[in-house]
CSV table of C-alpha atoms in Angstrom, one decimal:
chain,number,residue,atom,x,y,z
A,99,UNK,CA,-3.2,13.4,-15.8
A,100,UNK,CA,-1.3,14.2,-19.3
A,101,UNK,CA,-1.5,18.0,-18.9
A,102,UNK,CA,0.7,17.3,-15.4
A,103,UNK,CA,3.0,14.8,-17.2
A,104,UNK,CA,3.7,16.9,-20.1
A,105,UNK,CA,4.5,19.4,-18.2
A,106,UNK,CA,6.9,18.0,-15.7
A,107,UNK,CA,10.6,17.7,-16.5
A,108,UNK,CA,12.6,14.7,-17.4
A,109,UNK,CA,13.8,14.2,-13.3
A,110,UNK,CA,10.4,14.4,-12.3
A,111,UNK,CA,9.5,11.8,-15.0
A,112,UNK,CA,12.1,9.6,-14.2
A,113,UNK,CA,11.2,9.8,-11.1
A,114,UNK,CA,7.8,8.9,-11.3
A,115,UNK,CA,8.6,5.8,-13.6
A,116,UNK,CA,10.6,4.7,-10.8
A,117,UNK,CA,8.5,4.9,-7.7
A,118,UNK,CA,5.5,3.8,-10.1
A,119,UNK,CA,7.3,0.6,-11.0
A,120,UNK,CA,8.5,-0.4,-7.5
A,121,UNK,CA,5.4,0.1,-6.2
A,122,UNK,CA,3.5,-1.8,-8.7
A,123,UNK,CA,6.3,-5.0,-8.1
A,124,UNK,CA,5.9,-4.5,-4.0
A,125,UNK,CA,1.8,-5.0,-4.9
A,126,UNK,CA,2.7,-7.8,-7.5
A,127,UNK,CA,4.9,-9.9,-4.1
A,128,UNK,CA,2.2,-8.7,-1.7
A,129,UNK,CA,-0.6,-9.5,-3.6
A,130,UNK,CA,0.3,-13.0,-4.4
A,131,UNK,CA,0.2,-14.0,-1.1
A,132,UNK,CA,-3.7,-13.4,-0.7
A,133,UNK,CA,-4.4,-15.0,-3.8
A,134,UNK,CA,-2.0,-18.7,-2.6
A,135,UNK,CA,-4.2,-18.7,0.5
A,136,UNK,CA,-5.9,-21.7,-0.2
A,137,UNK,CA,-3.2,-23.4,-1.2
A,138,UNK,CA,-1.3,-22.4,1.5
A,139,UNK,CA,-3.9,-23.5,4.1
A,140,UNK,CA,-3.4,-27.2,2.0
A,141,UNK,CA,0.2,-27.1,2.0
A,142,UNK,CA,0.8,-26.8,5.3
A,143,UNK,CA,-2.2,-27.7,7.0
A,144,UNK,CA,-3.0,-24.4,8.5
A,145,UNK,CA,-6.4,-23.0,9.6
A,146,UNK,CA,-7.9,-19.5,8.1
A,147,UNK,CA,-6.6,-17.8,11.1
A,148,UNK,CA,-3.5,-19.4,10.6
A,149,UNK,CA,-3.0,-18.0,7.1
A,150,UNK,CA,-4.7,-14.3,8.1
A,151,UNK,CA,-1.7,-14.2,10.8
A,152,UNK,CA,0.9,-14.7,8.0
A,153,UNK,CA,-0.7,-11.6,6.3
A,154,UNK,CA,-0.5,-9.7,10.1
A,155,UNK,CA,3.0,-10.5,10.3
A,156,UNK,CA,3.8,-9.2,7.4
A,157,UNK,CA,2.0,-5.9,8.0
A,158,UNK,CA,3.3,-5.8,11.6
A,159,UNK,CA,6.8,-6.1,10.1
A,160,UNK,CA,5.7,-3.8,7.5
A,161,UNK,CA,5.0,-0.9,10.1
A,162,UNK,CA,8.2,-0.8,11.5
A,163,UNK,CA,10.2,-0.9,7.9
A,164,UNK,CA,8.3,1.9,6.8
A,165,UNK,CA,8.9,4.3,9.7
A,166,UNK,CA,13.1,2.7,9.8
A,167,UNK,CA,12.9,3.3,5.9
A,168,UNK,CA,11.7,6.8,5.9
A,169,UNK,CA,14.0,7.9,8.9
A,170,UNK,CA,16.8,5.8,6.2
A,171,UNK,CA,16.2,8.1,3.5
A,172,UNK,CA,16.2,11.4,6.0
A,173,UNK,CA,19.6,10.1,7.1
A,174,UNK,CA,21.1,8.9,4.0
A,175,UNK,CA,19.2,10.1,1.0
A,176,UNK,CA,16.1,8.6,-0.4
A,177,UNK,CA,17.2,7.1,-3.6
A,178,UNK,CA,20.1,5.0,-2.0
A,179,UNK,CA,17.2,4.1,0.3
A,180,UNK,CA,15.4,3.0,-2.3
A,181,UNK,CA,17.2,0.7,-3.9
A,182,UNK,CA,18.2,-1.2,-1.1
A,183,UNK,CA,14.3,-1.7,0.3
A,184,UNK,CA,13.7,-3.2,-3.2
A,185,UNK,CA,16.3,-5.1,-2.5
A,186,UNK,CA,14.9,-6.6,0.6
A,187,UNK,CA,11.6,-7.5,-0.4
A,188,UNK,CA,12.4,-9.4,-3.7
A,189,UNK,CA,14.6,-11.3,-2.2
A,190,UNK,CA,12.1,-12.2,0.9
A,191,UNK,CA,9.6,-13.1,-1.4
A,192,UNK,CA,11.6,-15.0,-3.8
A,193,UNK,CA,12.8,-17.3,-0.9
A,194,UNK,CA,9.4,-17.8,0.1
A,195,UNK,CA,9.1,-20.0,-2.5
A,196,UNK,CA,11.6,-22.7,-0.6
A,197,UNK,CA,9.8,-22.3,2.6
A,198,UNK,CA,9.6,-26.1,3.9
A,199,UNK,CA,7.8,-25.2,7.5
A,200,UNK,CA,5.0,-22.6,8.2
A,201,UNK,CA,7.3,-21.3,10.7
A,202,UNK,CA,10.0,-20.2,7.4
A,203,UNK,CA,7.3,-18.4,6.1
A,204,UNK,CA,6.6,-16.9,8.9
A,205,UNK,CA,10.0,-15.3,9.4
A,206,UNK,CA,10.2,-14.9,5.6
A,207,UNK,CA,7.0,-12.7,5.5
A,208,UNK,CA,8.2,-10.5,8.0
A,209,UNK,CA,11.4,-9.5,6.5
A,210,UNK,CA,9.3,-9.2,3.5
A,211,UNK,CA,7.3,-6.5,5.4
A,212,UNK,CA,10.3,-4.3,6.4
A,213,UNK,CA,11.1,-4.2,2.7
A,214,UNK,CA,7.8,-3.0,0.8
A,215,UNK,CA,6.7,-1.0,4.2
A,216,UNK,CA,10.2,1.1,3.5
A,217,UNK,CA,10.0,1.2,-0.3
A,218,UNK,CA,6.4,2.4,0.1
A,219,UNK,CA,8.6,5.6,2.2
A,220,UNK,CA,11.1,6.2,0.3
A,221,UNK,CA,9.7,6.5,-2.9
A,222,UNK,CA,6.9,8.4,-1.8
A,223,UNK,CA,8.7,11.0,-0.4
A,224,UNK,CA,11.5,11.4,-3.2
A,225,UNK,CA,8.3,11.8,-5.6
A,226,UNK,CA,6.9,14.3,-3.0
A,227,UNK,CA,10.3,16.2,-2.9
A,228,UNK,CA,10.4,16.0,-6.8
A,229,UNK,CA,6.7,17.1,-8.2
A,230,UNK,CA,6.0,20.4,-7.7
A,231,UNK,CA,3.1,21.4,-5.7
A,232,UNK,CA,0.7,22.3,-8.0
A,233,UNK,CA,0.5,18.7,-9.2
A,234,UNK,CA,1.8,16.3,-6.3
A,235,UNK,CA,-1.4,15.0,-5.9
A,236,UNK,CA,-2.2,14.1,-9.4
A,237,UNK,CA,1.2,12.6,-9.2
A,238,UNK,CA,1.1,11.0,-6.2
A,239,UNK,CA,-2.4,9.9,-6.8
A,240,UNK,CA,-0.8,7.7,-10.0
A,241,UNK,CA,1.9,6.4,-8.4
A,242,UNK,CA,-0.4,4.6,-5.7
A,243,UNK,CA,-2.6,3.5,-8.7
A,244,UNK,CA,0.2,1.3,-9.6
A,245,UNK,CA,-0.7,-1.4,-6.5
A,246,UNK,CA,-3.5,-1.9,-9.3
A,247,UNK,CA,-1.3,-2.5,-12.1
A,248,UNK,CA,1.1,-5.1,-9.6
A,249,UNK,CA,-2.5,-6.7,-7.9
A,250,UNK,CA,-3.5,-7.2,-11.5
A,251,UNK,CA,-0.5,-9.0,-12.5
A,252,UNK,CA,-0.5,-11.3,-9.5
A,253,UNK,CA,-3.9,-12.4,-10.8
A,254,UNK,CA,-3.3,-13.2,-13.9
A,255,UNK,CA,-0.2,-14.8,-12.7
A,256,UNK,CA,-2.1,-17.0,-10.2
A,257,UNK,CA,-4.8,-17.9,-12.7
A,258,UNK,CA,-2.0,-19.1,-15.3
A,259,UNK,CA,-0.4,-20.7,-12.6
A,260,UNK,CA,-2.7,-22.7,-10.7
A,261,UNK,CA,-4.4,-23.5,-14.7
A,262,UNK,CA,-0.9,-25.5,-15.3
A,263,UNK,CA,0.7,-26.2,-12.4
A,264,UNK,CA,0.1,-28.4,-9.5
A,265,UNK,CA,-1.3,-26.6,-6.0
A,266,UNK,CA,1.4,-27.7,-4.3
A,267,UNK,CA,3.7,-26.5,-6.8
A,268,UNK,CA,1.7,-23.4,-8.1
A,269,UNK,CA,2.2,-21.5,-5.3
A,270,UNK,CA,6.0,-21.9,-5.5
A,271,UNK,CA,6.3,-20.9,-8.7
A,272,UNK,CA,4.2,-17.6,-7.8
A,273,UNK,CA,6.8,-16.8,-4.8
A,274,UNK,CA,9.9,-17.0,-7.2
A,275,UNK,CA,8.7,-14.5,-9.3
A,276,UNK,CA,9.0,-12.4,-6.9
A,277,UNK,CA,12.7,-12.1,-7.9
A,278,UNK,CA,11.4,-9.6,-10.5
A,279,UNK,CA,11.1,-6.2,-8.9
A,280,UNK,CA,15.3,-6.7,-8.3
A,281,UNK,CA,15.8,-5.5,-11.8
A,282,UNK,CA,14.2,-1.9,-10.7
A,283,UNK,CA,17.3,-1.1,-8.9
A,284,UNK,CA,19.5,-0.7,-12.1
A,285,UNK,CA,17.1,1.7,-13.4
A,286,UNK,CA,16.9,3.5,-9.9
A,287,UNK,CA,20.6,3.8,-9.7
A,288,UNK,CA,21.2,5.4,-13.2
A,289,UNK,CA,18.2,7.1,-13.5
A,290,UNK,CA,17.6,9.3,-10.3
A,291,UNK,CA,18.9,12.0,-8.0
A,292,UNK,CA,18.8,12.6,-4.6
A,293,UNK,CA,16.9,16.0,-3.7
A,294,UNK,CA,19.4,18.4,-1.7
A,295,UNK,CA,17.1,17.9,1.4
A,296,UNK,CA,17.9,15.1,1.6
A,297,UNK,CA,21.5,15.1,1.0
A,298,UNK,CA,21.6,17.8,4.1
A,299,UNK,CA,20.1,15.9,6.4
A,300,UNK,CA,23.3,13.6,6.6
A,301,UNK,CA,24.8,15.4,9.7
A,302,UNK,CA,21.5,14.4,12.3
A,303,UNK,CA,22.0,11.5,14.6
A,304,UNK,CA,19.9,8.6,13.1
A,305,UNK,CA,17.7,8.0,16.0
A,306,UNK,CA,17.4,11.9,16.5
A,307,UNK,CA,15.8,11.4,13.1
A,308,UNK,CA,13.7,8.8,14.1
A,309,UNK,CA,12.5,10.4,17.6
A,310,UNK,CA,12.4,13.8,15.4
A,311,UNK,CA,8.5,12.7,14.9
A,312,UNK,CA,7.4,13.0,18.5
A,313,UNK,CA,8.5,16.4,18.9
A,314,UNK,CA,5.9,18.6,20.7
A,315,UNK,CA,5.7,21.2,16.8
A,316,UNK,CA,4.9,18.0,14.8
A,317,UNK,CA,3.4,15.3,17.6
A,318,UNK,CA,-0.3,16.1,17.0
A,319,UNK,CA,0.3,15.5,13.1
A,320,UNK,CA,2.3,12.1,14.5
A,321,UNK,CA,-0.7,10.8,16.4
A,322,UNK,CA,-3.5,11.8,14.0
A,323,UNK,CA,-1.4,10.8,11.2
A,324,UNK,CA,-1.4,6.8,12.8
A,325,UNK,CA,-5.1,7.3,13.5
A,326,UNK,CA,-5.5,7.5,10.0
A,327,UNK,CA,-3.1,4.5,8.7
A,328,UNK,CA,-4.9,2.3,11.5
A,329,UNK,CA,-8.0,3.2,9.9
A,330,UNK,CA,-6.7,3.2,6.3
A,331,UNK,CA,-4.4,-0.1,6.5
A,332,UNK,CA,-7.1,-1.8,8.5
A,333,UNK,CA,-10.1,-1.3,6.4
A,334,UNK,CA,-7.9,-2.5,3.3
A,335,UNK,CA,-6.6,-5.6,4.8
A,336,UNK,CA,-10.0,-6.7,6.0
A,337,UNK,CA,-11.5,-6.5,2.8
A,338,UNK,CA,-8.6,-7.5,0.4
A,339,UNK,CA,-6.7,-10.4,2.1
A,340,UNK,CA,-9.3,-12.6,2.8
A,341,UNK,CA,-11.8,-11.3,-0.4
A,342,UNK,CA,-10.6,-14.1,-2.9
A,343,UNK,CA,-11.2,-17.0,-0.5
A,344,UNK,CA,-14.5,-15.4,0.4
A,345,UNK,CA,-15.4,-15.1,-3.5
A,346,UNK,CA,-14.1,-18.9,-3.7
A,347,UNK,CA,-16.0,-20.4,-0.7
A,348,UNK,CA,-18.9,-18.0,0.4
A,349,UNK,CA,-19.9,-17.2,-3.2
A,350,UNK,CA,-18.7,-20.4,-4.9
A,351,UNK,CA,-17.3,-19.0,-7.7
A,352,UNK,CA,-14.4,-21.1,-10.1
A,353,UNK,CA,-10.8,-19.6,-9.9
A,354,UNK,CA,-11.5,-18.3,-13.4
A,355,UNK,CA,-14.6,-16.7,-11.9
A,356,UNK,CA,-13.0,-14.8,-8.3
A,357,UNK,CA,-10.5,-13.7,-11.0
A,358,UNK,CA,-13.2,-12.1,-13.3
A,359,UNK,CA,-14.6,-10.2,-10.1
A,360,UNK,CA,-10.8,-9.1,-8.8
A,361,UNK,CA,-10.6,-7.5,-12.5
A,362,UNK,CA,-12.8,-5.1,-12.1
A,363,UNK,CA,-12.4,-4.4,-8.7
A,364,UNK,CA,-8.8,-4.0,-9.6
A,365,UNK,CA,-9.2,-2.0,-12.9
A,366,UNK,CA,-11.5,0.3,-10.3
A,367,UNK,CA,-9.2,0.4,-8.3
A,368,UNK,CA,-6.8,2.1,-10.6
A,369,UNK,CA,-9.4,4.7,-11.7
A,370,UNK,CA,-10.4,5.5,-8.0
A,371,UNK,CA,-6.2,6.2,-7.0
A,372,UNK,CA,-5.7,8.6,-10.4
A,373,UNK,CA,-9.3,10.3,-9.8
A,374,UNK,CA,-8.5,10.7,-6.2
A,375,UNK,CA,-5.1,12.6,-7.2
A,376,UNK,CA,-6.8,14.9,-9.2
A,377,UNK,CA,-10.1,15.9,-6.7
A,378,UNK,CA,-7.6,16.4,-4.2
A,379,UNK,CA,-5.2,18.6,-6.0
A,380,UNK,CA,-8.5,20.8,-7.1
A,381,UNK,CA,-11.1,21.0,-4.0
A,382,UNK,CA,-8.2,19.9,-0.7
A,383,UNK,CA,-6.4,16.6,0.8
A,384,UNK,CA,-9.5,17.0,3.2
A,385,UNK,CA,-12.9,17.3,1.6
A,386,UNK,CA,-11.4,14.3,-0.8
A,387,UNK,CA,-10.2,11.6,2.1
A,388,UNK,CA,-14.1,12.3,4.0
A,389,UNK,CA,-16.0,12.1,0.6
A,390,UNK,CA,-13.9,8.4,-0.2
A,391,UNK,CA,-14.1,7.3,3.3
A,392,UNK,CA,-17.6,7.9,3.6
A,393,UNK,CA,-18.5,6.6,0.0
A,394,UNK,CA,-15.8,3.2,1.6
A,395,UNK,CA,-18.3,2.2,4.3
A,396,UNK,CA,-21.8,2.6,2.2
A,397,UNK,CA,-20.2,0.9,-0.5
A,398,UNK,CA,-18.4,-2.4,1.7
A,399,UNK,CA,-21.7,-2.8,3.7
A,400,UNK,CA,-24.1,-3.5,0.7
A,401,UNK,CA,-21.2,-5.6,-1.0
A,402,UNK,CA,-21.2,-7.8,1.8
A,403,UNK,CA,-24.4,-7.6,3.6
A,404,UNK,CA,-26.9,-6.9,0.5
A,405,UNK,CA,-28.5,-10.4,-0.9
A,406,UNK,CA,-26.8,-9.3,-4.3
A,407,UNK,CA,-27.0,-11.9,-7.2
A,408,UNK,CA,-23.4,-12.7,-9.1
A,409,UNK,CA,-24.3,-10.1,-11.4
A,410,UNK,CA,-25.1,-7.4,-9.0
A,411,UNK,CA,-21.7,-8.0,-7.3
A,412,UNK,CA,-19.9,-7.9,-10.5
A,413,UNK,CA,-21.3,-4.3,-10.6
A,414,UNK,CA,-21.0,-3.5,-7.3
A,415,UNK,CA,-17.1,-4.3,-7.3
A,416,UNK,CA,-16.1,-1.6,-9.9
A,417,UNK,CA,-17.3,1.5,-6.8
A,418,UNK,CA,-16.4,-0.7,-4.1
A,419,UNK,CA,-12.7,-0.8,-5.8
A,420,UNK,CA,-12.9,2.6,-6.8
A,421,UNK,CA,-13.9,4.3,-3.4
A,422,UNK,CA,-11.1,2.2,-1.7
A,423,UNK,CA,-8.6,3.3,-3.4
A,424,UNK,CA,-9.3,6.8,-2.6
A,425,UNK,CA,-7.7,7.0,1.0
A,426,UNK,CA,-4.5,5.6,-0.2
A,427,UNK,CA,-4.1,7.9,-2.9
A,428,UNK,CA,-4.5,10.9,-0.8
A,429,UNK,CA,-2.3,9.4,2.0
A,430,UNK,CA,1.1,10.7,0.4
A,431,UNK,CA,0.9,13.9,-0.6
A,432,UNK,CA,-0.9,14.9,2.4
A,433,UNK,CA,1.4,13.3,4.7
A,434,UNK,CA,4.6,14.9,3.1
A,435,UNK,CA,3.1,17.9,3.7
A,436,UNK,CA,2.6,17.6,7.5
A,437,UNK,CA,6.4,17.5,7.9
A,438,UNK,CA,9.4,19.8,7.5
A,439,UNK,CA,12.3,18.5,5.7
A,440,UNK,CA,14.8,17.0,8.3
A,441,UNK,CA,11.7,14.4,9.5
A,442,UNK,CA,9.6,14.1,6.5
A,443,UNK,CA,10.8,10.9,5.6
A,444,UNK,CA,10.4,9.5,9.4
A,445,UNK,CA,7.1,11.1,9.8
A,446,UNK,CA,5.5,9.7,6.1
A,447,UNK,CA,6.8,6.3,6.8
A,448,UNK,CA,5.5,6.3,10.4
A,449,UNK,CA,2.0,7.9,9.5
A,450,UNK,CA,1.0,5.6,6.5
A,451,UNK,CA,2.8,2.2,8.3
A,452,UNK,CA,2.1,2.5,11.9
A,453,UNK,CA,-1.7,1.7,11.3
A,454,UNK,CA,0.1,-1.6,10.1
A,455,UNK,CA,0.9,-2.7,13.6
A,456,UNK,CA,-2.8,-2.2,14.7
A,457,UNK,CA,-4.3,-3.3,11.6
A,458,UNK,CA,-1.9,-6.1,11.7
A,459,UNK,CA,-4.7,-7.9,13.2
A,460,UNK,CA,-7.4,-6.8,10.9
A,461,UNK,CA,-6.7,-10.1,9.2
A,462,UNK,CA,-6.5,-12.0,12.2
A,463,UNK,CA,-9.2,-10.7,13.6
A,464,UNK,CA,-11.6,-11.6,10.4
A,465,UNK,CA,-10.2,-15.3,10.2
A,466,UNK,CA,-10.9,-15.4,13.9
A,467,UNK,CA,-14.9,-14.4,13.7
A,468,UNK,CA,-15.4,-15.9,10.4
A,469,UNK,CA,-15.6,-19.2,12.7
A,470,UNK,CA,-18.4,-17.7,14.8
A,471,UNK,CA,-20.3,-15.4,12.5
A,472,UNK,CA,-19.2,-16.1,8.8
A,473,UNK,CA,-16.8,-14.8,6.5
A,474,UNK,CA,-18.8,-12.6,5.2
A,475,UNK,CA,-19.7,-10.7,7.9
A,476,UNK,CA,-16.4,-10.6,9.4
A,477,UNK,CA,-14.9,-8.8,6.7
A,478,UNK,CA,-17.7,-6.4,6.5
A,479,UNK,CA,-17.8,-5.4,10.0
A,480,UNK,CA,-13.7,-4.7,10.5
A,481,UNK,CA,-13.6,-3.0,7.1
A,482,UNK,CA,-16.5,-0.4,8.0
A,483,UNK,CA,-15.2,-0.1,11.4
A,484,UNK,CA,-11.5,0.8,9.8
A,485,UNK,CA,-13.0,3.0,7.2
A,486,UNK,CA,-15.0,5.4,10.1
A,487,UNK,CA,-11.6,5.6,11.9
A,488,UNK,CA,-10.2,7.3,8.6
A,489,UNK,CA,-13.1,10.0,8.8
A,490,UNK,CA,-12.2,10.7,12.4
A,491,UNK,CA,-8.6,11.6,11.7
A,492,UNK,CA,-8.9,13.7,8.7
A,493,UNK,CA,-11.7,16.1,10.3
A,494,UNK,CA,-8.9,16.4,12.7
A,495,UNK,CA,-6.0,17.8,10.3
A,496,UNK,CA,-5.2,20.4,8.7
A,497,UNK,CA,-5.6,21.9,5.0
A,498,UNK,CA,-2.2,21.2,3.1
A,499,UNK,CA,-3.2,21.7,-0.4
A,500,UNK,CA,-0.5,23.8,-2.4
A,501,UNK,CA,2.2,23.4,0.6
A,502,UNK,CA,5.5,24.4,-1.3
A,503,UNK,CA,8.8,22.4,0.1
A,504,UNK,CA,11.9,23.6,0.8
A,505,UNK,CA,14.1,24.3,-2.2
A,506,UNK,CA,11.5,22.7,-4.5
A,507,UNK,CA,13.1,24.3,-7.5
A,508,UNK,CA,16.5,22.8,-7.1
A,509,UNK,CA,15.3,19.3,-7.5
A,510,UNK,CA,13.8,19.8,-11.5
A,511,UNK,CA,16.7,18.9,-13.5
C-alpha cells in the first residue's frame, strides 16, 4: 500500500483522503443503525421484522440514489456530486434522532439511503478517474476499507453510549452524530478537481445518461453487473444487520462482549478490503472476487452452523470479516472499468446499488424466518445463498485488470 501512495501525486492523494473519509462517515451513520436495533425494537414497539424492514428501506432507497448519483456526477461533474450526497445523508441521519413515530424513521431512512447509495458513486468513480491504472485496485481496495474504520467508530460510539446514557435516549444521541460527516464537504470543495471526463459530459440529456446503461455495447455488463450487487449487497446485509442482535440474544453475550467480537471482525474487515486491492491489482478483478466469494460461503456456514464455543467464534470472526470484505473491495475498480466515460458514473452506481433493491429484502427476509427456524440459521442460509450468486456473475465477466481511461494523464495534478 505505501509503494502506491508514495508514488501518487498530491490530486490523487487528496483525492483518496476525500472519498476515504466520506466513506468511512457514510459506514459510521449506516452502521449505527444495526447496532440501535434493540433499542429501537423497545422504543417503538416494533418486531425483528419490523426493524430488518427499516434496514430494507434504506437499501431499497439506497439503490436508486446510487444509480441517480452516478448518472449526477456523469452530468454535472463528480465532485459537485459529491458534496451534495454527503450532504443528504448527514442530515437524514441526524434527524433521525428526532424521529417520534416508526413511520418518521421510516421516511427518514430512506432519504438516508439515496445519500450514502450516491456518495458510495460518486466518490468511487472520481477515485477511479483519478488513480492510475496500475494501482486502482490497491487504491480502490483502501478506500472501501474505510466502512471498517466508520463500522468501528459506530461501535465504540454505541458501547460509550448505551454505558452512560439511557436506551431510550442512547440511541438518539447516536443518530445526532451523524451530523458529523457534513464537515467533509469543506474539505471536498477546496481540496479536489473535477476530471475533464467528467466536465465533458455536461452537454448529454440527463436521462440519456441514465438510460445510457442499457445500451445493447454495455447491457450484458449492466445485467451481470446487478447480478453481482444482488449477490454482493445481499450476502452482506444478511450477515451484518442482524449479527449484533444475534451475538446479544442467540449467543448471550453482554454489549461489552458483541462489541469485543464486532472488533475483530471489523479490524478483519479492514485487512480483507486492503489485501483484496492488492491480489487483484497482481493476479485479475476475476480470479480475486471467485477466490473471496468462495472462501465467503465456507467461512459464514461454520460461523453459524458449527457448535463453536465463544472462543472458537472469536477466532473464527477475524476470516469471516476478512473474506467478506473481499467482494466489496473488488467491486469498484472492476466496475469502472466495464464502462466508457460518458456512462461510467450511471453504470458503477447502478451495478454496485441495484443489488440493493433485491437485497433490500435480505434483511427482511432473515427477521422473517428467524421466527420459524432461528436466527441463526436465517442469517446463514441468505448469506451463503447471496455469496454463490456473486461467483455466478464474475465467471460471467470479463478481465479488466490494467484497463487505461480516457485522458488518464490529464487528471494528475
Amino acid at each position: 500500500m505505501s509503494n502506491w501512495y508514495s508514488e501518487s501525486s498530491p490530486l490523487e492523494r487528496r483525492t483518496f483522503w476525500a472519498s476515504f473519509g466520506g466513506w468511512a462517515l457514510d459506514a459510521l451513520d449506516v452502521q449505527m443503525f444495526s447496532l440501535a436495533i434493540p433499542a429501537l425494537i423497545a422504543a417503538f414497539g416494533i418486531s425483528k421484522a419490523d426493524a430488518g424492514l427499516l434496514g430494507s428501506v434504506t437499501l431499497f432507497f439506497g439503490a436508486f440514489g446510487g444509480w441517480f448519483g452516478g448518472a449526477l456526477g456523469d452530468r454535472f461533474g463528480r465532485v459537485k456530486a459529491l458534496q451534495i450526497t454527503v450532504a443528504t445523508f448527514a442530515l437524514a441521519t441526524f434527524a433521525c434522532a428526532f424521529a417520534m413515530t416508526y413511520t418518521q424513521l421510516v421516511v427518514l431512512k430512506a432519504i438516508q439511503g439515496l445519500g450514502f447509495g450516491a456518495e458510495w458513486a460518486c466518490g468511487a468513480v472520481l477515485m477511479a478517474e483519478i488513480i492510475r491504472p496500475e494501482h486502482r485496485g490497491k487504491a480502490l481496495g483502501s478506500v472501501q476499507s474505510a466502512w471498517a474504520v466508520g463500522w468501528g467508530a459506530a461501535v465504540l460510539l454505541s458501547a460509550l453510549v448505551f454505558t452512560y446514557a439511557p436506551v431510550d435516549i442512547g440511541w438518539r444521541l447516536l443518530f445526532a452524530l451523524g451530523l458529523l460527516p457534513a464537515l467533509l464537504i469543506i474539505f471536498i470543495r477546496r481540496g479536489l478537481k473535477e476530471p475533464p471526463r467528467a466536465v465533458a459530459a455536461e452537454a448529454t440529456p440527463f436521462f440519456a445518461t441514465l438510460s445510457g446503461i442499457f445500451h445493447r455495447d454495455v447491457l450484458r455488463s449492466t445485467l451481470i453487473g446487478g447480478l453481482f450487487g444482488i449477490g454482493a449487497h445481499g450476502g452482506y446485509a444478511a450477515l451484518t444487520t442482524f449479527l449484533p442482535t444475534y451475538l446479544r440474544e442467540v449467543r448471550h453475550l453482554s454489549v461489552l462482549g458483541s462489541s469485543g467480537y464486532l472488533a475483530v471482525i471489523i479490524v478483519a474487515f479492514f485487512c480483507g478490503c486492503v489485501t483484496s486491492g492488492i491480489i487483484s491489482d497482481r493476479i485479475g478483478r476475476r480470479a480475486n472476487v471467485a477466490f473471496f466469494a468462495t472462501a465467503c460461503i465456507v467461512t459464514v456456514l461454520i460461523y453459524i452452523f458449527a457448535p463453536l464455543t465463544d472462543g472458537q467464534m472469536l477466532v473464527l470472526g477475524f476470516p469471516l470479516g476478512f473474506f467478506s470484505a473481499g467482494i466489496p473491495a473488488s467491486m469498484a475498480a472492476l466496475f469502472s472499468e466495464l464502462y466508457p466515460a460518458g456512462v461510467r458514473g450511471t453504470g458503477v452506481g447502478f451495478c454496485y446499488n441495484f443489488g440493493r433493491i433485491v437485497s433490500a429484502a435480505f434483511p427482511f427476509l432473515v427477521g422473517f424466518l428467524s421466527d420459524r427456524i432461528g436466527l441463526g440459521p436465517a442469517i446463514g442460509i441468505d448469506a451463503a445463498f447471496a455469496y454463490s450468486l456473486v461467483l455466478i456473475a464474475v465467471l460471467l465477466l470479463p478481465e479488466t485488470r490494467g484497463k487505461v481511461f480516457e485522458q488518464t494523464a490529464a487528471t494528475r495534478a
